């Protein structure tokens, strides 16, 4: 009997969100997102919540120690029958500290999904994204065009391109991601954790099928 203790690696724009949803629904495991945990904690009126809120407002990075504390609590609560970690670890140091945390819980990561997307595809997906300045609806100049160019279908406000979606920013982010990702992958490889490389360049259904095959195999269902 194997539970899936998963880490899902992939750059922003790789389609990780869609695939995560498929995985959690198909295998009945919770998605634990450190971003969600932080946002929820920041809303709560507790000493930790206030501390997190202050750090976020200053635009600083939340220390790993705090993330680990929340993660430990959540894993104790919901991680008993497997889990999919989202947005964590983001670098080598976090991978090491996560490993220590899981050890104290008597758990370990057993599958790392590594979703790779080519830079050209990522650029196409992200640089053509447009957002409504008023209602935040999103469009894509190729795949989800607004009826009237530059105008939101639902509220008629003007569309704009977020700074995050500009080519230079994406290239830079992708480079930073790749450097960190390589080290994370190396860490799990050295621990002999099952590493599944998946190409995210094809149609969504193909990516889903590849993930399902790998996870079924891991569970002895294939
Ligand atoms: Zn709108």
JSON list of C-alpha atoms and ligand atoms in Angstrom, two decimals:
[
{"chain": "A", "resi": 1, "resn": "UNK", "atom": "CA", "xyz": [0.00, 0.00, 0.00]},
{"chain": "A", "resi": 2, "resn": "UNK", "atom": "CA", "xyz": [1.48, 3.23, -1.12]},
{"chain": "A", "resi": 3, "resn": "UNK", "atom": "CA", "xyz": [0.30, 6.71, -0.46]},
{"chain": "A", "resi": 4, "resn": "UNK", "atom": "CA", "xyz": [1.23, 9.51, -2.80]},
{"chain": "A", "resi": 5, "resn": "UNK", "atom": "CA", "xyz": [3.33, 12.12, -1.10]},
{"chain": "A", "resi": 6, "resn": "UNK", "atom": "CA", "xyz": [3.88, 14.34, -4.07]},
{"chain": "A", "resi": 7, "resn": "UNK", "atom": "CA", "xyz": [5.85, 17.36, -5.02]},
{"chain": "A", "resi": 8, "resn": "UNK", "atom": "CA", "xyz": [4.87, 19.06, -8.24]},
{"chain": "A", "resi": 9, "resn": "UNK", "atom": "CA", "xyz": [7.56, 21.16, -9.91]},
{"chain": "A", "resi": 10, "resn": "UNK", "atom": "CA", "xyz": [6.94, 23.37, -12.91]},
{"chain": "A", "resi": 11, "resn": "UNK", "atom": "CA", "xyz": [7.40, 26.99, -13.98]},
{"chain": "A", "resi": 12, "resn": "UNK", "atom": "CA", "xyz": [4.60, 29.54, -13.85]},
{"chain": "A", "resi": 13, "resn": "UNK", "atom": "CA", "xyz": [2.50, 29.10, -16.99]},
{"chain": "A", "resi": 14, "resn": "UNK", "atom": "CA", "xyz": [3.25, 25.38, -17.30]},
{"chain": "A", "resi": 15, "resn": "UNK", "atom": "CA", "xyz": [-0.35, 24.39, -16.67]},
{"chain": "A", "resi": 16, "resn": "UNK", "atom": "CA", "xyz": [0.48, 23.00, -13.25]},
{"chain": "A", "resi": 17, "resn": "UNK", "atom": "CA", "xyz": [-2.74, 24.33, -11.74]},
{"chain": "A", "resi": 18, "resn": "UNK", "atom": "CA", "xyz": [-4.96, 22.36, -14.12]},
{"chain": "A", "resi": 19, "resn": "UNK", "atom": "CA", "xyz": [-2.96, 19.18, -13.61]},
{"chain": "A", "resi": 20, "resn": "UNK", "atom": "CA", "xyz": [-2.90, 19.59, -9.83]},
{"chain": "A", "resi": 21, "resn": "UNK", "atom": "CA", "xyz": [-6.67, 19.70, -9.85]},
{"chain": "A", "resi": 22, "resn": "UNK", "atom": "CA", "xyz": [-6.79, 16.49, -11.88]},
{"chain": "A", "resi": 23, "resn": "UNK", "atom": "CA", "xyz": [-4.41, 14.75, -9.48]},
{"chain": "A", "resi": 24, "resn": "UNK", "atom": "CA", "xyz": [-6.17, 15.75, -6.28]},
{"chain": "A", "resi": 25, "resn": "UNK", "atom": "CA", "xyz": [-9.56, 14.75, -7.68]},
{"chain": "A", "resi": 26, "resn": "UNK", "atom": "CA", "xyz": [-8.41, 11.47, -9.20]},
{"chain": "A", "resi": 27, "resn": "UNK", "atom": "CA", "xyz": [-6.35, 10.25, -6.27]},
{"chain": "A", "resi": 28, "resn": "UNK", "atom": "CA", "xyz": [-8.30, 11.87, -3.45]},
{"chain": "A", "resi": 29, "resn": "UNK", "atom": "CA", "xyz": [-5.37, 13.65, -1.88]},
{"chain": "A", "resi": 30, "resn": "UNK", "atom": "CA", "xyz": [-5.36, 17.23, -0.63]},
{"chain": "A", "resi": 31, "resn": "UNK", "atom": "CA", "xyz": [-3.44, 19.94, -2.38]},
{"chain": "A", "resi": 32, "resn": "UNK", "atom": "CA", "xyz": [-1.40, 21.81, 0.16]},
{"chain": "A", "resi": 33, "resn": "UNK", "atom": "CA", "xyz": [-0.38, 25.19, -1.16]},
{"chain": "A", "resi": 34, "resn": "UNK", "atom": "CA", "xyz": [2.00, 27.24, 0.94]},
{"chain": "A", "resi": 35, "resn": "UNK", "atom": "CA", "xyz": [0.70, 30.38, -0.79]},
{"chain": "A", "resi": 36, "resn": "UNK", "atom": "CA", "xyz": [-2.86, 29.57, 0.32]},
{"chain": "A", "resi": 37, "resn": "UNK", "atom": "CA", "xyz": [-1.71, 28.73, 3.84]},
{"chain": "A", "resi": 38, "resn": "UNK", "atom": "CA", "xyz": [0.07, 32.06, 4.11]},
{"chain": "A", "resi": 39, "resn": "UNK", "atom": "CA", "xyz": [-2.85, 34.05, 2.79]},
{"chain": "A", "resi": 40, "resn": "UNK", "atom": "CA", "xyz": [-5.26, 32.28, 5.15]},
{"chain": "A", "resi": 41, "resn": "UNK", "atom": "CA", "xyz": [-2.94, 32.77, 8.11]},
{"chain": "A", "resi": 42, "resn": "UNK", "atom": "CA", "xyz": [-2.48, 36.46, 7.31]},
{"chain": "A", "resi": 43, "resn": "UNK", "atom": "CA", "xyz": [-6.24, 36.95, 7.54]},
{"chain": "A", "resi": 44, "resn": "UNK", "atom": "CA", "xyz": [-6.48, 35.35, 10.97]},
{"chain": "A", "resi": 45, "resn": "UNK", "atom": "CA", "xyz": [-6.12, 37.55, 14.00]},
{"chain": "A", "resi": 46, "resn": "UNK", "atom": "CA", "xyz": [-3.43, 35.51, 15.73]},
{"chain": "A", "resi": 47, "resn": "UNK", "atom": "CA", "xyz": [0.14, 36.43, 16.69]},
{"chain": "A", "resi": 48, "resn": "UNK", "atom": "CA", "xyz": [1.49, 34.36, 13.79]},
{"chain": "A", "resi": 49, "resn": "UNK", "atom": "CA", "xyz": [-1.11, 35.81, 11.42]},
{"chain": "A", "resi": 50, "resn": "UNK", "atom": "CA", "xyz": [-0.15, 39.36, 12.33]},
{"chain": "A", "resi": 51, "resn": "UNK", "atom": "CA", "xyz": [3.54, 38.55, 11.91]},
{"chain": "A", "resi": 52, "resn": "UNK", "atom": "CA", "xyz": [2.94, 37.11, 8.44]},
{"chain": "A", "resi": 53, "resn": "UNK", "atom": "CA", "xyz": [0.75, 40.04, 7.42]},
{"chain": "A", "resi": 54, "resn": "UNK", "atom": "CA", "xyz": [3.44, 42.54, 8.38]},
{"chain": "A", "resi": 55, "resn": "UNK", "atom": "CA", "xyz": [6.11, 40.67, 6.43]},
{"chain": "A", "resi": 56, "resn": "UNK", "atom": "CA", "xyz": [3.84, 40.42, 3.37]},
{"chain": "A", "resi": 57, "resn": "UNK", "atom": "CA", "xyz": [2.97, 44.11, 3.52]},
{"chain": "A", "resi": 58, "resn": "UNK", "atom": "CA", "xyz": [6.66, 44.93, 3.51]},
{"chain": "A", "resi": 59, "resn": "UNK", "atom": "CA", "xyz": [6.98, 42.84, 0.38]},
{"chain": "A", "resi": 60, "resn": "UNK", "atom": "CA", "xyz": [9.55, 40.59, 2.01]},
{"chain": "A", "resi": 61, "resn": "UNK", "atom": "CA", "xyz": [9.93, 36.85, 1.75]},
{"chain": "A", "resi": 62, "resn": "UNK", "atom": "CA", "xyz": [8.37, 34.77, 4.47]},
{"chain": "A", "resi": 63, "resn": "UNK", "atom": "CA", "xyz": [11.11, 32.94, 6.39]},
{"chain": "A", "resi": 64, "resn": "UNK", "atom": "CA", "xyz": [11.21, 29.17, 5.83]},
{"chain": "A", "resi": 65, "resn": "UNK", "atom": "CA", "xyz": [10.83, 28.67, 9.56]},
{"chain": "A", "resi": 66, "resn": "UNK", "atom": "CA", "xyz": [7.34, 30.17, 9.48]},
{"chain": "A", "resi": 67, "resn": "UNK", "atom": "CA", "xyz": [6.34, 28.24, 6.37]},
{"chain": "A", "resi": 68, "resn": "UNK", "atom": "CA", "xyz": [7.55, 25.03, 7.95]},
{"chain": "A", "resi": 69, "resn": "UNK", "atom": "CA", "xyz": [5.56, 25.65, 11.10]},
{"chain": "A", "resi": 70, "resn": "UNK", "atom": "CA", "xyz": [2.36, 26.04, 9.09]},
{"chain": "A", "resi": 71, "resn": "UNK", "atom": "CA", "xyz": [3.22, 23.16, 6.86]},
{"chain": "A", "resi": 72, "resn": "UNK", "atom": "CA", "xyz": [3.85, 20.87, 9.81]},
{"chain": "A", "resi": 73, "resn": "UNK", "atom": "CA", "xyz": [0.48, 21.70, 11.31]},
{"chain": "A", "resi": 74, "resn": "UNK", "atom": "CA", "xyz": [-1.34, 21.18, 8.01]},
{"chain": "A", "resi": 75, "resn": "UNK", "atom": "CA", "xyz": [0.43, 17.93, 7.23]},
{"chain": "A", "resi": 76, "resn": "UNK", "atom": "CA", "xyz": [-0.45, 16.55, 10.66]},
{"chain": "A", "resi": 77, "resn": "UNK", "atom": "CA", "xyz": [-4.04, 17.54, 10.07]},
{"chain": "A", "resi": 78, "resn": "UNK", "atom": "CA", "xyz": [-4.63, 16.56, 6.44]},
{"chain": "A", "resi": 79, "resn": "UNK", "atom": "CA", "xyz": [-1.58, 14.73, 5.12]},
{"chain": "A", "resi": 80, "resn": "UNK", "atom": "CA", "xyz": [-2.25, 11.28, 6.53]},
{"chain": "A", "resi": 81, "resn": "UNK", "atom": "CA", "xyz": [-3.39, 9.69, 3.28]},
{"chain": "A", "resi": 82, "resn": "UNK", "atom": "CA", "xyz": [-1.03, 11.47, 0.96]},
{"chain": "A", "resi": 83, "resn": "UNK", "atom": "CA", "xyz": [-0.76, 15.00, -0.31]},
{"chain": "A", "resi": 84, "resn": "UNK", "atom": "CA", "xyz": [0.32, 17.16, -3.20]},
{"chain": "A", "resi": 85, "resn": "UNK", "atom": "CA", "xyz": [2.59, 20.02, -2.23]},
{"chain": "A", "resi": 86, "resn": "UNK", "atom": "CA", "xyz": [2.12, 23.12, -4.30]},
{"chain": "A", "resi": 87, "resn": "UNK", "atom": "CA", "xyz": [4.54, 26.04, -4.47]},
{"chain": "A", "resi": 88, "resn": "UNK", "atom": "CA", "xyz": [7.04, 24.40, -2.19]},
{"chain": "A", "resi": 89, "resn": "UNK", "atom": "CA", "xyz": [9.95, 23.71, -2.15]},
{"chain": "A", "resi": 90, "resn": "UNK", "atom": "CA", "xyz": [11.10, 26.56, -4.35]},
{"chain": "A", "resi": 91, "resn": "UNK", "atom": "CA", "xyz": [14.81, 26.09, -3.79]},
{"chain": "A", "resi": 92, "resn": "UNK", "atom": "CA", "xyz": [17.40, 23.63, -2.56]},
{"chain": "A", "resi": 93, "resn": "UNK", "atom": "CA", "xyz": [17.41, 24.94, 1.01]},
{"chain": "A", "resi": 94, "resn": "UNK", "atom": "CA", "xyz": [13.65, 24.51, 1.25]},
{"chain": "A", "resi": 95, "resn": "UNK", "atom": "CA", "xyz": [13.89, 20.98, -0.13]},
{"chain": "A", "resi": 96, "resn": "UNK", "atom": "CA", "xyz": [16.40, 20.10, 2.59]},
{"chain": "A", "resi": 97, "resn": "UNK", "atom": "CA", "xyz": [14.34, 21.69, 5.33]},
{"chain": "A", "resi": 98, "resn": "UNK", "atom": "CA", "xyz": [11.15, 20.03, 4.08]},
{"chain": "A", "resi": 99, "resn": "UNK", "atom": "CA", "xyz": [12.94, 16.72, 4.22]},
{"chain": "A", "resi": 100, "resn": "UNK", "atom": "CA", "xyz": [13.80, 17.28, 7.87]},
{"chain": "A", "resi": 101, "resn": "UNK", "atom": "CA", "xyz": [10.27, 18.33, 8.68]},
{"chain": "A", "resi": 102, "resn": "UNK", "atom": "CA", "xyz": [8.78, 15.24, 7.03]},
{"chain": "A", "resi": 103, "resn": "UNK", "atom": "CA", "xyz": [11.21, 13.04, 8.88]},
{"chain": "A", "resi": 104, "resn": "UNK", "atom": "CA", "xyz": [9.91, 14.29, 12.22]},
{"chain": "A", "resi": 105, "resn": "UNK", "atom": "CA", "xyz": [6.42, 13.38, 10.99]},
{"chain": "A", "resi": 106, "resn": "UNK", "atom": "CA", "xyz": [7.55, 9.93, 9.90]},
{"chain": "A", "resi": 107, "resn": "UNK", "atom": "CA", "xyz": [6.86, 10.77, 6.26]},
{"chain": "A", "resi": 108, "resn": "UNK", "atom": "CA", "xyz": [8.81, 11.24, 3.09]},
{"chain": "A", "resi": 109, "resn": "UNK", "atom": "CA", "xyz": [8.27, 12.50, -0.40]},
{"chain": "A", "resi": 110, "resn": "UNK", "atom": "CA", "xyz": [7.89, 9.50, -2.70]},
{"chain": "A", "resi": 111, "resn": "UNK", "atom": "CA", "xyz": [7.18, 11.04, -6.10]},
{"chain": "A", "resi": 112, "resn": "UNK", "atom": "CA", "xyz": [8.44, 14.23, -7.67]},
{"chain": "A", "resi": 113, "resn": "UNK", "atom": "CA", "xyz": [6.63, 15.33, -10.81]},
{"chain": "A", "resi": 114, "resn": "UNK", "atom": "CA", "xyz": [8.77, 17.62, -12.90]},
{"chain": "A", "resi": 115, "resn": "UNK", "atom": "CA", "xyz": [6.71, 19.39, -15.54]},
{"chain": "A", "resi": 116, "resn": "UNK", "atom": "CA", "xyz": [8.95, 20.94, -18.19]},
{"chain": "A", "resi": 117, "resn": "UNK", "atom": "CA", "xyz": [7.80, 23.50, -20.73]},
{"chain": "A", "resi": 118, "resn": "UNK", "atom": "CA", "xyz": [9.86, 25.08, -23.48]},
{"chain": "A", "resi": 119, "resn": "UNK", "atom": "CA", "xyz": [10.57, 28.76, -23.15]},
{"chain": "A", "resi": 120, "resn": "UNK", "atom": "CA", "xyz": [8.99, 29.60, -26.50]},
{"chain": "A", "resi": 121, "resn": "UNK", "atom": "CA", "xyz": [5.69, 28.03, -25.51]},
{"chain": "A", "resi": 122, "resn": "UNK", "atom": "CA", "xyz": [5.75, 29.71, -22.13]},
{"chain": "A", "resi": 123, "resn": "UNK", "atom": "CA", "xyz": [6.32, 33.05, -23.83]},
{"chain": "A", "resi": 124, "resn": "UNK", "atom": "CA", "xyz": [3.43, 32.46, -26.17]},
{"chain": "A", "resi": 125, "resn": "UNK", "atom": "CA", "xyz": [1.11, 31.51, -23.33]},
{"chain": "A", "resi": 126, "resn": "UNK", "atom": "CA", "xyz": [2.05, 34.36, -21.05]},
{"chain": "A", "resi": 127, "resn": "UNK", "atom": "CA", "xyz": [2.93, 37.35, -23.22]},
{"chain": "A", "resi": 128, "resn": "UNK", "atom": "CA", "xyz": [-0.43, 37.17, -24.98]},
{"chain": "A", "resi": 129, "resn": "UNK", "atom": "CA", "xyz": [-2.34, 37.25, -21.74]},
{"chain": "A", "resi": 130, "resn": "UNK", "atom": "CA", "xyz": [-4.44, 40.35, -21.11]},
{"chain": "A", "resi": 131, "resn": "UNK", "atom": "CA", "xyz": [-6.32, 41.30, -17.98]},
{"chain": "A", "resi": 132, "resn": "UNK", "atom": "CA", "xyz": [-9.35, 43.53, -17.52]},
{"chain": "A", "resi": 133, "resn": "UNK", "atom": "CA", "xyz": [-8.43, 46.71, -15.64]},
{"chain": "A", "resi": 134, "resn": "UNK", "atom": "CA", "xyz": [-11.72, 46.65, -13.80]},
{"chain": "A", "resi": 135, "resn": "UNK", "atom": "CA", "xyz": [-13.03, 43.10, -13.19]},
{"chain": "A", "resi": 136, "resn": "UNK", "atom": "CA", "xyz": [-9.73, 41.17, -13.57]},
{"chain": "A", "resi": 137, "resn": "UNK", "atom": "CA", "xyz": [-11.18, 38.80, -16.21]},
{"chain": "A", "resi": 138, "resn": "UNK", "atom": "CA", "xyz": [-8.35, 37.25, -18.24]},
{"chain": "A", "resi": 139, "resn": "UNK", "atom": "CA", "xyz": [-8.04, 36.88, -21.99]},
{"chain": "A", "resi": 140, "resn": "UNK", "atom": "CA", "xyz": [-5.52, 35.49, -24.43]},
{"chain": "A", "resi": 141, "resn": "UNK", "atom": "CA", "xyz": [-4.85, 37.15, -27.77]},
{"chain": "A", "resi": 142, "resn": "UNK", "atom": "CA", "xyz": [-4.68, 33.77, -29.48]},
{"chain": "A", "resi": 143, "resn": "UNK", "atom": "CA", "xyz": [-6.72, 31.29, -27.45]},
{"chain": "A", "resi": 144, "resn": "UNK", "atom": "CA", "xyz": [-9.33, 33.40, -25.73]},
{"chain": "A", "resi": 145, "resn": "UNK", "atom": "CA", "xyz": [-9.81, 36.61, -27.61]},
{"chain": "A", "resi": 146, "resn": "UNK", "atom": "CA", "xyz": [-12.13, 39.35, -26.40]},
{"chain": "A", "resi": 147, "resn": "UNK", "atom": "CA", "xyz": [-14.97, 40.05, -28.82]},
{"chain": "A", "resi": 148, "resn": "UNK", "atom": "CA", "xyz": [-13.79, 43.62, -29.29]},
{"chain": "A", "resi": 149, "resn": "UNK", "atom": "CA", "xyz": [-9.99, 44.05, -29.30]},
{"chain": "A", "resi": 150, "resn": "UNK", "atom": "CA", "xyz": [-8.67, 45.63, -26.10]},
{"chain": "A", "resi": 151, "resn": "UNK", "atom": "CA", "xyz": [-12.06, 45.59, -24.38]},
{"chain": "A", "resi": 152, "resn": "UNK", "atom": "CA", "xyz": [-13.48, 43.32, -21.68]},
{"chain": "A", "resi": 153, "resn": "UNK", "atom": "CA", "xyz": [-16.48, 41.25, -22.82]},
{"chain": "A", "resi": 154, "resn": "UNK", "atom": "CA", "xyz": [-18.27, 41.41, -19.51]},
{"chain": "A", "resi": 155, "resn": "UNK", "atom": "CA", "xyz": [-17.70, 44.97, -18.29]},
{"chain": "A", "resi": 156, "resn": "UNK", "atom": "CA", "xyz": [-16.39, 46.87, -21.37]},
{"chain": "A", "resi": 157, "resn": "UNK", "atom": "CA", "xyz": [-13.36, 48.19, -19.48]},
{"chain": "A", "resi": 158, "resn": "UNK", "atom": "CA", "xyz": [-9.96, 48.28, -21.14]},
{"chain": "A", "resi": 159, "resn": "UNK", "atom": "CA", "xyz": [-7.56, 45.33, -21.10]},
{"chain": "A", "resi": 160, "resn": "UNK", "atom": "CA", "xyz": [-3.91, 45.60, -20.17]},
{"chain": "A", "resi": 161, "resn": "UNK", "atom": "CA", "xyz": [-0.81, 43.45, -19.91]},
{"chain": "A", "resi": 162, "resn": "UNK", "atom": "CA", "xyz": [0.48, 42.79, -16.41]},
{"chain": "A", "resi": 163, "resn": "UNK", "atom": "CA", "xyz": [4.18, 43.55, -15.85]},
{"chain": "A", "resi": 164, "resn": "UNK", "atom": "CA", "xyz": [4.58, 39.89, -14.84]},
{"chain": "A", "resi": 165, "resn": "UNK", "atom": "CA", "xyz": [3.48, 38.86, -18.32]},
{"chain": "A", "resi": 166, "resn": "UNK", "atom": "CA", "xyz": [6.04, 40.92, -20.20]},
{"chain": "A", "resi": 167, "resn": "UNK", "atom": "CA", "xyz": [8.69, 39.07, -22.15]},
{"chain": "A", "resi": 168, "resn": "UNK", "atom": "CA", "xyz": [11.76, 40.26, -20.22]},
{"chain": "A", "resi": 169, "resn": "UNK", "atom": "CA", "xyz": [10.16, 39.44, -16.89]},
{"chain": "A", "resi": 170, "resn": "UNK", "atom": "CA", "xyz": [9.13, 35.99, -18.05]},
{"chain": "A", "resi": 171, "resn": "UNK", "atom": "CA", "xyz": [12.59, 35.20, -19.42]},
{"chain": "A", "resi": 172, "resn": "UNK", "atom": "CA", "xyz": [14.21, 36.28, -16.19]},
{"chain": "A", "resi": 173, "resn": "UNK", "atom": "CA", "xyz": [11.75, 34.35, -14.03]},
{"chain": "A", "resi": 174, "resn": "UNK", "atom": "CA", "xyz": [12.15, 31.26, -16.18]},
{"chain": "A", "resi": 175, "resn": "UNK", "atom": "CA", "xyz": [15.93, 31.39, -15.80]},
{"chain": "A", "resi": 176, "resn": "UNK", "atom": "CA", "xyz": [15.72, 31.78, -12.03]},
{"chain": "A", "resi": 177, "resn": "UNK", "atom": "CA", "xyz": [13.18, 28.97, -11.89]},
{"chain": "A", "resi": 178, "resn": "UNK", "atom": "CA", "xyz": [15.36, 26.63, -13.95]},
{"chain": "A", "resi": 179, "resn": "UNK", "atom": "CA", "xyz": [18.43, 27.22, -11.83]},
{"chain": "A", "resi": 180, "resn": "UNK", "atom": "CA", "xyz": [16.59, 26.51, -8.60]},
{"chain": "A", "resi": 181, "resn": "UNK", "atom": "CA", "xyz": [14.67, 23.61, -10.12]},
{"chain": "A", "resi": 182, "resn": "UNK", "atom": "CA", "xyz": [17.81, 21.84, -11.24]},
{"chain": "A", "resi": 183, "resn": "UNK", "atom": "CA", "xyz": [19.13, 21.85, -7.69]},
{"chain": "A", "resi": 184, "resn": "UNK", "atom": "CA", "xyz": [15.84, 20.62, -6.24]},
{"chain": "A", "resi": 185, "resn": "UNK", "atom": "CA", "xyz": [15.70, 17.80, -8.78]},
{"chain": "A", "resi": 186, "resn": "UNK", "atom": "CA", "xyz": [19.32, 16.92, -7.97]},
{"chain": "A", "resi": 187, "resn": "UNK", "atom": "CA", "xyz": [18.47, 16.73, -4.29]},
{"chain": "A", "resi": 188, "resn": "UNK", "atom": "CA", "xyz": [15.63, 14.25, -4.81]},
{"chain": "A", "resi": 189, "resn": "UNK", "atom": "CA", "xyz": [17.67, 12.27, -7.30]},
{"chain": "A", "resi": 190, "resn": "UNK", "atom": "CA", "xyz": [20.38, 11.84, -4.67]},
{"chain": "A", "resi": 191, "resn": "UNK", "atom": "CA", "xyz": [17.71, 10.62, -2.23]},
{"chain": "A", "resi": 192, "resn": "UNK", "atom": "CA", "xyz": [16.54, 8.10, -4.84]},
{"chain": "A", "resi": 193, "resn": "UNK", "atom": "CA", "xyz": [13.00, 9.48, -4.87]},
{"chain": "A", "resi": 194, "resn": "UNK", "atom": "CA", "xyz": [10.97, 8.50, -7.95]},
{"chain": "A", "resi": 195, "resn": "UNK", "atom": "CA", "xyz": [11.35, 11.39, -10.35]},
{"chain": "A", "resi": 196, "resn": "UNK", "atom": "CA", "xyz": [8.89, 11.70, -13.21]},
{"chain": "A", "resi": 197, "resn": "UNK", "atom": "CA", "xyz": [9.80, 14.05, -16.04]},
{"chain": "A", "resi": 198, "resn": "UNK", "atom": "CA", "xyz": [6.79, 15.20, -17.99]},
{"chain": "A", "resi": 199, "resn": "UNK", "atom": "CA", "xyz": [6.68, 17.38, -21.05]},
{"chain": "A", "resi": 200, "resn": "UNK", "atom": "CA", "xyz": [4.10, 20.10, -20.72]},
{"chain": "A", "resi": 201, "resn": "UNK", "atom": "CA", "xyz": [4.43, 21.19, -24.34]},
{"chain": "A", "resi": 202, "resn": "UNK", "atom": "CA", "xyz": [1.67, 19.01, -25.78]},
{"chain": "A", "resi": 203, "resn": "UNK", "atom": "CA", "xyz": [-2.11, 19.25, -25.41]},
{"chain": "A", "resi": 204, "resn": "UNK", "atom": "CA", "xyz": [-3.48, 19.24, -21.86]},
{"chain": "A", "resi": 205, "resn": "UNK", "atom": "CA", "xyz": [-5.01, 15.74, -22.28]},
{"chain": "A", "resi": 206, "resn": "UNK", "atom": "CA", "xyz": [-1.64, 14.27, -23.20]},
{"chain": "A", "resi": 207, "resn": "UNK", "atom": "CA", "xyz": [0.01, 15.81, -20.17]},
{"chain": "A", "resi": 208, "resn": "UNK", "atom": "CA", "xyz": [-2.77, 14.48, -17.96]},
{"chain": "A", "resi": 209, "resn": "UNK", "atom": "CA", "xyz": [-2.44, 11.00, -19.46]},
{"chain": "A", "resi": 210, "resn": "UNK", "atom": "CA", "xyz": [1.31, 10.97, -18.85]},
{"chain": "A", "resi": 211, "resn": "UNK", "atom": "CA", "xyz": [0.84, 11.99, -15.23]},
{"chain": "A", "resi": 212, "resn": "UNK", "atom": "CA", "xyz": [-1.88, 9.40, -14.68]},
{"chain": "A", "resi": 213, "resn": "UNK", "atom": "CA", "xyz": [0.25, 6.65, -16.14]},
{"chain": "A", "resi": 214, "resn": "UNK", "atom": "CA", "xyz": [3.19, 7.52, -13.90]},
{"chain": "A", "resi": 215, "resn": "UNK", "atom": "CA", "xyz": [1.10, 7.75, -10.74]},
{"chain": "A", "resi": 216, "resn": "UNK", "atom": "CA", "xyz": [-0.90, 4.57, -11.46]},
{"chain": "A", "resi": 217, "resn": "UNK", "atom": "CA", "xyz": [2.37, 2.77, -11.96]},
{"chain": "A", "resi": 218, "resn": "UNK", "atom": "CA", "xyz": [3.62, 4.06, -8.65]},
{"chain": "A", "resi": 219, "resn": "UNK", "atom": "CA", "xyz": [0.43, 2.82, -6.96]},
{"chain": "A", "resi": 220, "resn": "UNK", "atom": "CA", "xyz": [0.71, -0.55, -8.64]},
{"chain": "A", "resi": 221, "resn": "UNK", "atom": "CA", "xyz": [-2.48, 0.02, -10.63]},
{"chain": "A", "resi": 222, "resn": "UNK", "atom": "CA", "xyz": [-0.92, -0.11, -14.05]},
{"chain": "B", "resi": 1, "resn": "LIG", "atom": "ZN1", "xyz": [-13.99, 43.40, -17.15]}
]
